[in-house]
mmCIF file of C-alpha atoms in Angstrom:
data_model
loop_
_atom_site.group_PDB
_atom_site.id
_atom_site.type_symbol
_atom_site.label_atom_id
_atom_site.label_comp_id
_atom_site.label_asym_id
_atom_site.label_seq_id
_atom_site.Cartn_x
_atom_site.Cartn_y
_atom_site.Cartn_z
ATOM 1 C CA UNK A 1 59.738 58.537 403.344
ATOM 2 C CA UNK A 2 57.172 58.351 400.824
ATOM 3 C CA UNK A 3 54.113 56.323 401.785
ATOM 4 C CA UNK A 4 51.408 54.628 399.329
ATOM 5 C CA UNK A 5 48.014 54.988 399.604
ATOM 6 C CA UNK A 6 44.549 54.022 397.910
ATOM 7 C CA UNK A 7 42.757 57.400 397.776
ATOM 8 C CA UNK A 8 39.988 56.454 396.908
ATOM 9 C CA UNK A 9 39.392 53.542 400.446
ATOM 10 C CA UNK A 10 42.011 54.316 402.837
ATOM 11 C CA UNK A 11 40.100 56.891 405.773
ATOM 12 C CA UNK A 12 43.172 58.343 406.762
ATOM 13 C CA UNK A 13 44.017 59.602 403.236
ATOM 14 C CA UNK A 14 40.636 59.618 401.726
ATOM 15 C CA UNK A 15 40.188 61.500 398.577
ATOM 16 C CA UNK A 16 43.662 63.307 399.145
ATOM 17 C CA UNK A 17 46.905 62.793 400.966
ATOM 18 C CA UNK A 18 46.300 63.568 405.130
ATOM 19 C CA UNK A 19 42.533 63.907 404.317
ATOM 20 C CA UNK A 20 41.369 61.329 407.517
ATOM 21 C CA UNK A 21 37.859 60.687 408.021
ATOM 22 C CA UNK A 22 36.232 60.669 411.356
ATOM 23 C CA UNK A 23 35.974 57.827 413.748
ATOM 24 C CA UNK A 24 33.836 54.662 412.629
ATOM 25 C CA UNK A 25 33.896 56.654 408.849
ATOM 26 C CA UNK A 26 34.827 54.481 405.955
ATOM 27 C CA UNK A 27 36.271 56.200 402.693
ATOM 28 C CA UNK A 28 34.083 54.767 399.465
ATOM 29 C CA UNK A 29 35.199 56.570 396.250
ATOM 30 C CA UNK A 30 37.244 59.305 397.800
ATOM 31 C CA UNK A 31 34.470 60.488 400.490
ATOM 32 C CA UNK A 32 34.024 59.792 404.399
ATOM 33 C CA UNK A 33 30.775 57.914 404.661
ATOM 34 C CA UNK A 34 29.954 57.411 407.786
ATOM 35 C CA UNK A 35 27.839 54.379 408.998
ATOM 36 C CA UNK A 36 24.150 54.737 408.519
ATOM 37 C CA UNK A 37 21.614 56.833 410.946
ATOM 38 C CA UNK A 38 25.063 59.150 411.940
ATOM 39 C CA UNK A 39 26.381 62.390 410.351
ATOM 40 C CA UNK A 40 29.853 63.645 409.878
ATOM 41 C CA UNK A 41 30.503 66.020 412.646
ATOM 42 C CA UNK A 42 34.068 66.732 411.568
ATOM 43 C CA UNK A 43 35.922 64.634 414.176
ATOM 44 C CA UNK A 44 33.342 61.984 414.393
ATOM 45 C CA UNK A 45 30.248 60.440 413.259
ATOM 46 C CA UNK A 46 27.612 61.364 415.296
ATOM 47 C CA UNK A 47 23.654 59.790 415.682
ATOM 48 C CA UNK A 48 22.177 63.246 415.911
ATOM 49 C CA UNK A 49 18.987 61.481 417.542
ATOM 50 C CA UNK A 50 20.903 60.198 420.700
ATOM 51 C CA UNK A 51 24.710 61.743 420.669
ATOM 52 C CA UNK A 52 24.821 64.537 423.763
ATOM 53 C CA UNK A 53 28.010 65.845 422.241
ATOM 54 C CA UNK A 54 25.891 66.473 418.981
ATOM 55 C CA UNK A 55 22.451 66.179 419.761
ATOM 56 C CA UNK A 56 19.997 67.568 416.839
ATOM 57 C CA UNK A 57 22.901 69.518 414.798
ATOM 58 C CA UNK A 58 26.672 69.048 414.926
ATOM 59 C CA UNK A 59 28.237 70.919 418.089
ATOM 60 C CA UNK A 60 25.032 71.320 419.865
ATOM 61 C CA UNK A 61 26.405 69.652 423.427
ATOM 62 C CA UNK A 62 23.928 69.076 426.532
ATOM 63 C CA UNK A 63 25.152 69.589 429.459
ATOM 64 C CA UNK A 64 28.467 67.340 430.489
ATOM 65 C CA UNK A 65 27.937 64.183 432.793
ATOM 66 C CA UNK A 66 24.182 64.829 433.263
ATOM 67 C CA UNK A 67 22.951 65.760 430.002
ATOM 68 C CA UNK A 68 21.098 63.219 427.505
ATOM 69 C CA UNK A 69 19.877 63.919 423.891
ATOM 70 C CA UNK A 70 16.502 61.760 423.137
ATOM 71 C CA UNK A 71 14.641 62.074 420.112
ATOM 72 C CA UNK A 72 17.159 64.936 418.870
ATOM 73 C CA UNK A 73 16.328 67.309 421.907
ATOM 74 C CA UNK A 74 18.562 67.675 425.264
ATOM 75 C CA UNK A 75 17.167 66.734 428.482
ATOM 76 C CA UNK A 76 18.839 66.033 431.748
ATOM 77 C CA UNK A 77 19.411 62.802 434.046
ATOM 78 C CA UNK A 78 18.993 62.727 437.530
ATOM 79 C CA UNK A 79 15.488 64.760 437.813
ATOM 80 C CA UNK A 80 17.116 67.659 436.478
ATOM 81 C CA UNK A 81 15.743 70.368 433.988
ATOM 82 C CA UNK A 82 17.026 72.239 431.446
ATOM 83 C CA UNK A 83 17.198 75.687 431.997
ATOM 84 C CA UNK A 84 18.865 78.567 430.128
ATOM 85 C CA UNK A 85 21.440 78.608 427.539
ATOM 86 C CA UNK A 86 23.403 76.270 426.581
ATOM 87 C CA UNK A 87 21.210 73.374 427.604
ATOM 88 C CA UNK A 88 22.456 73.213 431.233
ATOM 89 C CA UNK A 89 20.957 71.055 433.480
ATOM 90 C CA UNK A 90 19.680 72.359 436.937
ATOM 91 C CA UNK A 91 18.175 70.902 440.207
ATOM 92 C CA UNK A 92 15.630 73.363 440.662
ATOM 93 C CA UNK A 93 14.653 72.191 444.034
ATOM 94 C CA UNK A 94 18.097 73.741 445.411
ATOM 95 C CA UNK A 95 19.388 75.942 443.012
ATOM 96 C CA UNK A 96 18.788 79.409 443.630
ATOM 97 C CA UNK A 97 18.866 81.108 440.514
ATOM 98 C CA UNK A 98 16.380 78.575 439.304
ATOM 99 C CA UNK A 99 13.966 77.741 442.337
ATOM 100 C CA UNK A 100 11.277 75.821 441.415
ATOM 101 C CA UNK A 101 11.232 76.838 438.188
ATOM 102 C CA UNK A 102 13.923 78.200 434.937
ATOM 103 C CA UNK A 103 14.727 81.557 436.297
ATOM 104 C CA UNK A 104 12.914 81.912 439.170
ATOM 105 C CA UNK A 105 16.008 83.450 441.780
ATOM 106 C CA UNK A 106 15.993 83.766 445.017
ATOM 107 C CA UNK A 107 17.513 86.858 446.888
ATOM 108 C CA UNK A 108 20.972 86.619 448.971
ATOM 109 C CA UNK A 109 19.207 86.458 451.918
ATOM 110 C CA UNK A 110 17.252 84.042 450.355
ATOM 111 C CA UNK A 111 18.366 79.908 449.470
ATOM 112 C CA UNK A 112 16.864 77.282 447.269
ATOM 113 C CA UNK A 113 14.708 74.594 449.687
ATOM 114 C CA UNK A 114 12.709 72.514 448.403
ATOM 115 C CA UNK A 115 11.919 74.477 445.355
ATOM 116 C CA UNK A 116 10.819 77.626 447.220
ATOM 117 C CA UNK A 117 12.877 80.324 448.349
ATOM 118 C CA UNK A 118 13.751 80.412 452.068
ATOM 119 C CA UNK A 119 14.860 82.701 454.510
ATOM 120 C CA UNK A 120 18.437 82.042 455.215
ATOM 121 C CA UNK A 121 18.858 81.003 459.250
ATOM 122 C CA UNK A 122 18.548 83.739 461.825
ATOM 123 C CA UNK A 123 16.318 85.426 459.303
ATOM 124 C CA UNK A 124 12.236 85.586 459.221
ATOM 125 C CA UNK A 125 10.030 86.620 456.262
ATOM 126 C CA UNK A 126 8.099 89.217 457.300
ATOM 127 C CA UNK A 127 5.829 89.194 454.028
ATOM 128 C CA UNK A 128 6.875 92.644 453.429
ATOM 129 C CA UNK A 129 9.652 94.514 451.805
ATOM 130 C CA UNK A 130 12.630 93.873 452.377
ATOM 131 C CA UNK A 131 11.356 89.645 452.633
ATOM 132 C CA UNK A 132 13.542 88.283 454.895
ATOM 133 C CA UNK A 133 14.694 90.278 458.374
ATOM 134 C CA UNK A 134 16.539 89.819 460.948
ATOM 135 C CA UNK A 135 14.208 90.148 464.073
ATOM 136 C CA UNK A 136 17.095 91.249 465.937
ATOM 137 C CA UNK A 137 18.052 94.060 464.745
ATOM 138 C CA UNK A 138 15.371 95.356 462.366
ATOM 139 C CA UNK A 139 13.666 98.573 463.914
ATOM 140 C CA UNK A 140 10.122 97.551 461.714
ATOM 141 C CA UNK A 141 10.235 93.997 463.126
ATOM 142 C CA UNK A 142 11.839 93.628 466.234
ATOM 143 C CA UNK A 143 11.589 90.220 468.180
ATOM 144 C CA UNK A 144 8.439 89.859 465.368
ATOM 145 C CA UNK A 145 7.320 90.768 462.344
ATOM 146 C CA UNK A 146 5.580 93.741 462.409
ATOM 147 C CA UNK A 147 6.546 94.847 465.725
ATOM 148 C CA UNK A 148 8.465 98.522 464.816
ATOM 149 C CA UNK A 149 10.380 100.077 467.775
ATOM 150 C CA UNK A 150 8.826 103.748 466.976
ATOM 151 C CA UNK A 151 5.932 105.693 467.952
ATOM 152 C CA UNK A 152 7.063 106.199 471.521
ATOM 153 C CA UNK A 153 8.749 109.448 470.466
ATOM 154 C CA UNK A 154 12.057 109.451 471.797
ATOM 155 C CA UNK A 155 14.935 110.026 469.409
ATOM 156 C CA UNK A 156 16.942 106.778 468.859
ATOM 157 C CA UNK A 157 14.547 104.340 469.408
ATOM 158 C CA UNK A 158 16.080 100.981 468.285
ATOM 159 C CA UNK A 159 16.063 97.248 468.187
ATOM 160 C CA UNK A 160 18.542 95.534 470.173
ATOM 161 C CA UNK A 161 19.166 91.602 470.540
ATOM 162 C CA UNK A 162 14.889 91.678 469.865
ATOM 163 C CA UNK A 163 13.842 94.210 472.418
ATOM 164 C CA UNK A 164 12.965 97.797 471.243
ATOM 165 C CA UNK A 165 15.456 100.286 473.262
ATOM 166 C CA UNK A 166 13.595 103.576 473.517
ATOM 167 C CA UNK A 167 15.475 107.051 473.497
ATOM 168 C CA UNK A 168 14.611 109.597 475.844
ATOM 169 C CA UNK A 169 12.146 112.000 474.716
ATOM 170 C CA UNK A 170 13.627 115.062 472.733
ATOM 171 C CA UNK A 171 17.221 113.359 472.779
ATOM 172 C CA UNK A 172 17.817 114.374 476.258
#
């Protein structure tokens, strides 16, 4: 069937035939107005000041569920911060790829505590390349950091369970 409409006030036929406006838009004269202090951002009007889904510019999100936009800008709730792209919102006191700061990472035997990267249990930072050892097992630190299991010269000198296992001199 054939349907009438006013073209120039009905918003979902406004200015032509299947032309809808956005949500909360009106149609004055043929044109989507939206209500004053908002933009038309296509689907919707948007308050570019305080909308997260268009905050500053149409299509500029913050980040889902924790994200705000104040004063045109994205921020985050919760005593999160914005770091990286995209406006993503990150707890830098645990998060380690940002840890204590935007993109400050921690290594993977390294997590996020407190905003400082931490030895992951069973390890011990040694202050030294490689960070964070295991004093069990690592022939530079073995049962403490900077305790090497060499020096005695016998071949296969090792750290076992914490205790340096010396070799017998010459391999024999």
């Amino acid at each position: 069937g054939t349907t009438c409409a006013e073209l120039s006030a009905d918003p979902a036929h406004c200015g032509a035939c299947g032309r809808g406006c956005p949500a909360g838009a009106t149609c004055v004269s043929g044109v989507c107005s939206c209500p004053a202090g908002q933009v038309n951002c296509g689907a919707a009007c948007a308050n570019l000041s305080s909308d997260p889904a268009h905050c500053g510019a149409c299509g500029n999100g913050c980040d889902p569920g924790v994200g705000s936009c104040v004063s045109c800008v994205c921020g985050c709730t919760l005593g999160l911060t914005v770091c990286g792209g995209c406006n993503q919102c990150r707890d830098t006191m645990s998060d380690p790829d940002h840890c204590g700061g935007c993109g400050n990472g921690c290594n993977d035997r390294e997590y996020c505590l407190d905003g400082a990267c931490t030895c992951r249990p069973g390890l011990a930072d040694c202050g030294v390349f490689p960070g964070c050892v295991d004093l069990t097992t690592n022939d530079n630190h073995c049962g403490g950091c900077g305790n090497p299991c060499t020096g005695m010269g016998g071949i296969g000198d090792e750290c076992a369970g914490g205790t340096c296992v010396w070799g017998c001199p010459g391999g024999t």
